[in-house]
Amino acid sequence: MTVKELMEFLEKYPDDLRVVVNGYEDGYDDISPKRIFTRKIQLDAGTHDWEGKHSDPPYENETTTDDSKIVDALVLCRASY
């Protein structure tokens, strides 16, 4: 999802509707504005069912087979850690 797609999606909801993310193991957490940032991620790199679909890119001294799968992303983090 891109920022534009997210904005279009959110337009149909009231401005004061709370936004949350899933908690670490259960429940829901607030999003912290202080914990929203951009970073590079590698698409489709998760290999285990307990991992997210995407992951951090390889370190500079590691090689990757497909640099086109490394993209910038906006990361929204939970307020509680």
PDB file of C-alpha atoms in Angstrom:
ATOM      1  CA  MET A   1       0.000   0.000   0.000  1.00  0.00           C
ATOM      2  CA  THR A   2       1.285   3.455  -0.842  1.00  0.00           C
ATOM      3  CA  VAL A   3       0.704   6.706   1.077  1.00  0.00           C
ATOM      4  CA  LYS A   4      -1.743   7.818  -1.639  1.00  0.00           C
ATOM      5  CA  GLU A   5      -3.678   4.550  -1.383  1.00  0.00           C
ATOM      6  CA  LEU A   6      -3.751   4.832   2.413  1.00  0.00           C
ATOM      7  CA  MET A   7      -5.040   8.424   2.251  1.00  0.00           C
ATOM      8  CA  GLU A   8      -7.781   7.446  -0.204  1.00  0.00           C
ATOM      9  CA  PHE A   9      -8.747   4.508   1.985  1.00  0.00           C
ATOM     10  CA  LEU A  10      -8.866   6.615   5.158  1.00  0.00           C
ATOM     11  CA  GLU A  11     -10.986   9.408   3.597  1.00  0.00           C
ATOM     12  CA  LYS A  12     -14.198   7.443   4.242  1.00  0.00           C
ATOM     13  CA  TYR A  13     -13.647   7.299   8.031  1.00  0.00           C
ATOM     14  CA  PRO A  14     -14.277   9.999  10.637  1.00  0.00           C
ATOM     15  CA  ASP A  15     -11.290  12.192  11.527  1.00  0.00           C
ATOM     16  CA  ASP A  16     -11.496  11.231  15.216  1.00  0.00           C
ATOM     17  CA  LEU A  17     -11.537   7.439  14.697  1.00  0.00           C
ATOM     18  CA  ARG A  18      -8.746   5.786  16.708  1.00  0.00           C
ATOM     19  CA  VAL A  19      -6.025   3.968  14.727  1.00  0.00           C
ATOM     20  CA  VAL A  20      -4.360   0.926  16.313  1.00  0.00           C
ATOM     21  CA  VAL A  21      -2.044  -1.932  15.340  1.00  0.00           C
ATOM     22  CA  ASN A  22      -2.073  -5.502  16.533  1.00  0.00           C
ATOM     23  CA  GLY A  23      -0.284  -6.050  19.846  1.00  0.00           C
ATOM     24  CA  TYR A  24       2.838  -8.124  20.301  1.00  0.00           C
ATOM     25  CA  GLU A  25       0.982 -11.355  21.065  1.00  0.00           C
ATOM     26  CA  ASP A  26      -2.625 -10.318  21.595  1.00  0.00           C
ATOM     27  CA  GLY A  27      -4.862  -7.285  21.775  1.00  0.00           C
ATOM     28  CA  TYR A  28      -4.265  -3.894  20.169  1.00  0.00           C
ATOM     29  CA  ASP A  29      -1.872  -0.979  20.703  1.00  0.00           C
ATOM     30  CA  ASP A  30      -1.964   2.696  19.775  1.00  0.00           C
ATOM     31  CA  ILE A  31       0.344   4.021  17.071  1.00  0.00           C
ATOM     32  CA  SER A  32       2.943   6.464  18.346  1.00  0.00           C
ATOM     33  CA  PRO A  33       3.555   9.522  16.138  1.00  0.00           C
ATOM     34  CA  LYS A  34       7.098   9.535  17.535  1.00  0.00           C
ATOM     35  CA  ARG A  35       7.572   6.025  16.137  1.00  0.00           C
ATOM     36  CA  ILE A  36       6.595   6.631  12.504  1.00  0.00           C
ATOM     37  CA  PHE A  37       9.599   6.631  10.203  1.00  0.00           C
ATOM     38  CA  THR A  38      10.858   5.645   6.780  1.00  0.00           C
ATOM     39  CA  ARG A  39      13.427   2.946   6.138  1.00  0.00           C
ATOM     40  CA  LYS A  40      14.552   0.549   3.449  1.00  0.00           C
ATOM     41  CA  ILE A  41      12.977  -2.921   3.484  1.00  0.00           C
ATOM     42  CA  GLN A  42      13.389  -6.017   1.338  1.00  0.00           C
ATOM     43  CA  LEU A  43      10.133  -7.268  -0.161  1.00  0.00           C
ATOM     44  CA  ASP A  44       9.045 -10.893   0.156  1.00  0.00           C
ATOM     45  CA  ALA A  45      12.049 -11.867   2.296  1.00  0.00           C
ATOM     46  CA  GLY A  46      10.245 -13.485   5.242  1.00  0.00           C
ATOM     47  CA  THR A  47      10.742 -17.241   5.183  1.00  0.00           C
ATOM     48  CA  HIS A  48       9.068 -18.389   8.419  1.00  0.00           C
ATOM     49  CA  ASP A  49       5.393 -18.207   9.378  1.00  0.00           C
ATOM     50  CA  TRP A  50       6.277 -16.194  12.495  1.00  0.00           C
ATOM     51  CA  GLU A  51       8.107 -13.509  10.471  1.00  0.00           C
ATOM     52  CA  GLY A  52       6.576 -10.615   8.606  1.00  0.00           C
ATOM     53  CA  LYS A  53       6.310 -10.910   4.839  1.00  0.00           C
ATOM     54  CA  HIS A  54       9.073  -8.314   4.357  1.00  0.00           C
ATOM     55  CA  SER A  55      12.337  -7.798   6.265  1.00  0.00           C
ATOM     56  CA  ASP A  56      15.370  -5.592   6.688  1.00  0.00           C
ATOM     57  CA  PRO A  57      17.629  -5.564   3.626  1.00  0.00           C
ATOM     58  CA  PRO A  58      20.983  -7.329   3.756  1.00  0.00           C
ATOM     59  CA  TYR A  59      23.874  -5.472   5.355  1.00  0.00           C
ATOM     60  CA  GLU A  60      26.179  -3.587   2.985  1.00  0.00           C
ATOM     61  CA  ASN A  61      28.751  -6.400   3.087  1.00  0.00           C
ATOM     62  CA  GLU A  62      26.116  -9.052   2.236  1.00  0.00           C
ATOM     63  CA  THR A  63      24.860  -9.728  -1.269  1.00  0.00           C
ATOM     64  CA  THR A  64      21.293  -9.814  -2.493  1.00  0.00           C
ATOM     65  CA  THR A  65      20.006 -11.477  -5.610  1.00  0.00           C
ATOM     66  CA  ASP A  66      17.441  -8.801  -6.482  1.00  0.00           C
ATOM     67  CA  ASP A  67      18.082  -5.152  -5.599  1.00  0.00           C
ATOM     68  CA  SER A  68      14.699  -4.234  -7.121  1.00  0.00           C
ATOM     69  CA  LYS A  69      13.079  -5.820  -4.057  1.00  0.00           C
ATOM     70  CA  ILE A  70      14.707  -3.255  -1.751  1.00  0.00           C
ATOM     71  CA  VAL A  71      12.327  -0.305  -1.405  1.00  0.00           C
ATOM     72  CA  ASP A  72      11.606   2.608   0.921  1.00  0.00           C
ATOM     73  CA  ALA A  73       8.654   2.124   3.274  1.00  0.00           C
ATOM     74  CA  LEU A  74       6.772   4.121   5.904  1.00  0.00           C
ATOM     75  CA  VAL A  75       6.831   2.175   9.174  1.00  0.00           C
ATOM     76  CA  LEU A  76       4.093   2.645  11.807  1.00  0.00           C
ATOM     77  CA  CYS A  77       5.081   1.262  15.218  1.00  0.00           C
ATOM     78  CA  ARG A  78       3.131   0.505  18.372  1.00  0.00           C
ATOM     79  CA  ALA A  79       3.255   3.024  21.215  1.00  0.00           C
ATOM     80  CA  SER A  80       4.052   0.205  23.653  1.00  0.00           C
ATOM     81  CA  TYR A  81       7.087  -1.840  22.837  1.00  0.00           C
TER      82      TYR A  81
END
